[in-house]
Amino acid sequence: MTGGPGFGLTGQVALVTGAGGGIGTGVARGLADAGAAVVLHARHRTDAVEALAAEIAAAGGRAHTASADLTRPDASRGLVGAAARWGGRLDAVVHCAGVQPVRELAGMDDAAWREVVDVNLHAAFGVVQAAAAHMSGRGGGSITAIASVEGSRPAHGHAHYSAAKAALIMFARAAAGEYGPSGIRVNTVSPGLVDRPGLAGDWPDGVRRWTAAAPLGRLGTPADIGAACVFLASPAASWITGHDLVVDGGVGTRPAW
Ligand SMILES: NC(=O)c1ccc[n+]([C@@H]2O[C@H](COP(=O)([O-])OP(=O)(O)OC[C@H]3O[C@@H](n4cnc5c(N)ncnc54)[C@H](OP(=O)(O)O)[C@@H]3O)[C@@H](O)[C@H]2O)c1
């Protein structure tokens, strides 16, 4: 049997934005477990990424932390540059930073709309452009943005969020077309409902409905999303770009009527 391209990330340097959040933590752990040296970005929760970096180092991995508000001009370029300087190279970026406030359109002012679109879409534009500028001429790389199943099926009170995630999926596909000739792959991962501490208490009805609708009968975990991101960053995915990988326990197989 001939060996195909592998799933490991040994020798890679990866940047995870929003690494202090639930999904970002799972993604960072997955990349580190697969052998990557990881740069863990946070906006405010620097204590969370410091603790995660210590955990990765204790397990024999390499991790570094950085902070930035990615809605600020030039923040993405600064973050990507700092990550590449620390690692001596930059092979993979997983962009997890995002916000998900719930607000009905009838009560939504401009500021609420703009905040969600700024973080979920405009910041992704900055991160992808900065990462691709760095990877061009240096052998390419992989960029994965975390979108959502709501990019194709909106949830109530999430018009701003669903619109931003739909645009993010299309932006990544367009970027894949432009950056492919430079060896840069750009994909999205669209999670369904991912568990976090306290979710069942905060939103029992949502958890019950999701679990009932999912053929696989459970919520997602940050590790489920991390595994998809490891795959997309790995040599095994070297012919995959412009793809939206839905990770939702099969909820998308159910009719909506
Ligand atoms: N949880 C789900 O069920 C689910 C489902 C589908 C998609 N998603 C998507 O998955 C991603 C992660 O979600 P999550 O549930 O892990 O959320 P989370 O725990 O709230 O984490 C979000 C992360 O984004 C960072 N962030 C927010 N605004 C930022 C800004 N202006 N600049 C830089 N960083 C910023 C936060 O940093 P600080 O904490 O340091 O401020 C945090 O690390 C998001 O894109 C979300 O839309 C989540």
GROMACS .gro file of N, CA and C in nm, residues 22-31 33 94 96 144 146 188-196 210 214 216-232 245-250:
model
  147
   22GLY      N    1  -1.470   2.918   2.343
   22GLY     CA    2  -1.498   2.774   2.351
   22GLY      C    3  -1.445   2.698   2.231
   23ILE      N    4  -1.485   2.738   2.112
   23ILE     CA    5  -1.443   2.667   1.991
   23ILE      C    6  -1.294   2.689   1.966
   24GLY      N    7  -1.246   2.812   1.985
   24GLY     CA    8  -1.104   2.840   1.963
   24GLY      C    9  -1.014   2.754   2.050
   25THR      N   10  -1.057   2.730   2.173
   25THR     CA   11  -0.978   2.644   2.262
   25THR      C   12  -0.970   2.502   2.206
   26GLY      N   13  -1.083   2.451   2.159
   26GLY     CA   14  -1.084   2.316   2.101
   26GLY      C   15  -1.000   2.308   1.975
   27VAL      N   16  -1.004   2.413   1.896
   27VAL     CA   17  -0.924   2.416   1.772
   27VAL      C   18  -0.775   2.419   1.808
   28ALA      N   19  -0.739   2.504   1.903
   28ALA     CA   20  -0.597   2.516   1.940
   28ALA      C   21  -0.545   2.384   1.997
   29ARG      N   22  -0.626   2.320   2.082
   29ARG     CA   23  -0.583   2.190   2.137
   29ARG      C   24  -0.565   2.087   2.025
   30GLY      N   25  -0.657   2.087   1.929
   30GLY     CA   26  -0.648   1.991   1.819
   30GLY      C   27  -0.523   2.012   1.736
   31LEU      N   28  -0.494   2.139   1.703
   31LEU     CA   29  -0.376   2.169   1.621
   31LEU      C   30  -0.249   2.132   1.697
   33ASP      N   31  -0.219   1.909   1.941
   33ASP     CA   32  -0.212   1.762   1.952
   33ASP      C   33  -0.160   1.701   1.821
   94VAL      N   34  -0.643   2.957   1.167
   94VAL     CA   35  -0.784   2.926   1.188
   94VAL      C   36  -0.845   3.046   1.259
   96CYS      N   37  -1.125   3.199   1.445
   96CYS     CA   38  -1.243   3.162   1.526
   96CYS      C   39  -1.311   3.284   1.588
  144THR      N   40  -0.849   2.876   0.745
  144THR     CA   41  -0.984   2.826   0.770
  144THR      C   42  -1.058   2.927   0.856
  146ILE      N   43  -1.410   3.010   1.074
  146ILE     CA   44  -1.526   2.944   1.134
  146ILE      C   45  -1.651   3.024   1.097
  188THR      N   46  -1.399   2.721   0.485
  188THR     CA   47  -1.474   2.751   0.607
  188THR      C   48  -1.519   2.621   0.672
  189VAL      N   49  -1.536   2.627   0.803
  189VAL     CA   50  -1.602   2.519   0.877
  189VAL      C   51  -1.729   2.580   0.934
  190SER      N   52  -1.842   2.514   0.911
  190SER     CA   53  -1.970   2.565   0.962
  190SER      C   54  -2.023   2.474   1.072
  191PRO      N   55  -2.001   2.512   1.197
  191PRO     CA   56  -2.052   2.428   1.307
  191PRO      C   57  -2.202   2.446   1.326
  192GLY      N   58  -2.263   2.340   1.378
  192GLY     CA   59  -2.396   2.351   1.437
  192GLY      C   60  -2.380   2.395   1.582
  193LEU      N   61  -2.478   2.364   1.664
  193LEU     CA   62  -2.474   2.410   1.804
  193LEU      C   63  -2.366   2.333   1.881
  194VAL      N   64  -2.272   2.411   1.935
  194VAL     CA   65  -2.158   2.354   2.008
  194VAL      C   66  -2.177   2.379   2.157
  195ASP      N   67  -2.156   2.276   2.236
  195ASP     CA   68  -2.178   2.284   2.380
  195ASP      C   69  -2.075   2.375   2.446
  196ARG      N   70  -2.116   2.436   2.555
  196ARG     CA   71  -2.024   2.513   2.641
  196ARG      C   72  -2.077   2.500   2.783
  210TRP      N   73  -3.226   2.095   1.949
  210TRP     CA   74  -3.111   2.056   1.867
  210TRP      C   75  -3.084   1.907   1.880
  214ALA      N   76  -3.091   1.633   1.571
  214ALA     CA   77  -2.964   1.581   1.519
  214ALA      C   78  -2.967   1.430   1.507
  216LEU      N   79  -2.732   1.238   1.490
  216LEU     CA   80  -2.629   1.182   1.577
  216LEU      C   81  -2.658   1.208   1.725
  217GLY      N   82  -2.770   1.276   1.754
  217GLY     CA   83  -2.828   1.276   1.888
  217GLY      C   84  -2.754   1.353   1.995
  218ARG      N   85  -2.671   1.448   1.958
  218ARG     CA   86  -2.601   1.526   2.062
  218ARG      C   87  -2.559   1.661   2.006
  219LEU      N   88  -2.519   1.751   2.098
  219LEU     CA   89  -2.457   1.877   2.058
  219LEU      C   90  -2.315   1.849   2.010
  220GLY      N   91  -2.258   1.946   1.940
  220GLY     CA   92  -2.116   1.936   1.904
  220GLY      C   93  -2.028   1.970   2.022
  221THR      N   94  -1.902   1.934   2.011
  221THR     CA   95  -1.803   1.973   2.111
  221THR      C   96  -1.696   2.058   2.041
  222PRO      N   97  -1.623   2.140   2.118
  222PRO     CA   98  -1.511   2.213   2.057
  222PRO      C   99  -1.412   2.119   1.989
  223ALA      N  100  -1.395   1.998   2.043
  223ALA     CA  101  -1.302   1.902   1.982
  223ALA      C  102  -1.352   1.856   1.844
  224ASP      N  103  -1.485   1.845   1.827
  224ASP     CA  104  -1.539   1.809   1.694
  224ASP      C  105  -1.499   1.914   1.590
  225ILE      N  106  -1.505   2.041   1.630
  225ILE     CA  107  -1.473   2.149   1.536
  225ILE      C  108  -1.321   2.153   1.514
  226GLY      N  109  -1.248   2.130   1.624
  226GLY     CA  110  -1.102   2.127   1.613
  226GLY      C  111  -1.056   2.019   1.516
  227ALA      N  112  -1.119   1.902   1.521
  227ALA     CA  113  -1.078   1.791   1.433
  227ALA      C  114  -1.097   1.830   1.286
  228ALA      N  115  -1.207   1.898   1.256
  228ALA     CA  116  -1.231   1.940   1.117
  228ALA      C  117  -1.124   2.040   1.073
  229CYS      N  118  -1.085   2.128   1.165
  229CYS     CA  119  -0.982   2.229   1.132
  229CYS      C  120  -0.845   2.165   1.115
  230VAL      N  121  -0.815   2.065   1.197
  230VAL     CA  122  -0.688   1.992   1.181
  230VAL      C  123  -0.684   1.929   1.043
  231PHE      N  124  -0.792   1.863   1.006
  231PHE     CA  125  -0.797   1.800   0.874
  231PHE      C  126  -0.771   1.902   0.763
  232LEU      N  127  -0.840   2.016   0.769
  232LEU     CA  128  -0.826   2.114   0.660
  232LEU      C  129  -0.685   2.174   0.656
  245LEU      N  130  -1.711   2.316   0.511
  245LEU     CA  131  -1.727   2.186   0.577
  245LEU      C  132  -1.827   2.200   0.691
  246VAL      N  133  -1.946   2.145   0.672
  246VAL     CA  134  -2.052   2.153   0.774
  246VAL      C  135  -2.029   2.044   0.878
  247VAL      N  136  -2.026   2.086   1.005
  247VAL     CA  137  -2.002   1.991   1.116
  247VAL      C  138  -2.117   2.012   1.213
  248ASP      N  139  -2.227   1.937   1.192
  248ASP     CA  140  -2.352   1.970   1.264
  248ASP      C  141  -2.427   1.848   1.316
  249GLY      N  142  -2.361   1.734   1.324
  249GLY     CA  143  -2.430   1.615   1.374
  249GLY      C  144  -2.542   1.568   1.283
  250GLY      N  145  -2.547   1.625   1.162
  250GLY     CA  146  -2.646   1.579   1.065
  250GLY      C  147  -2.776   1.658   1.064
   0.00000   0.00000   0.00000
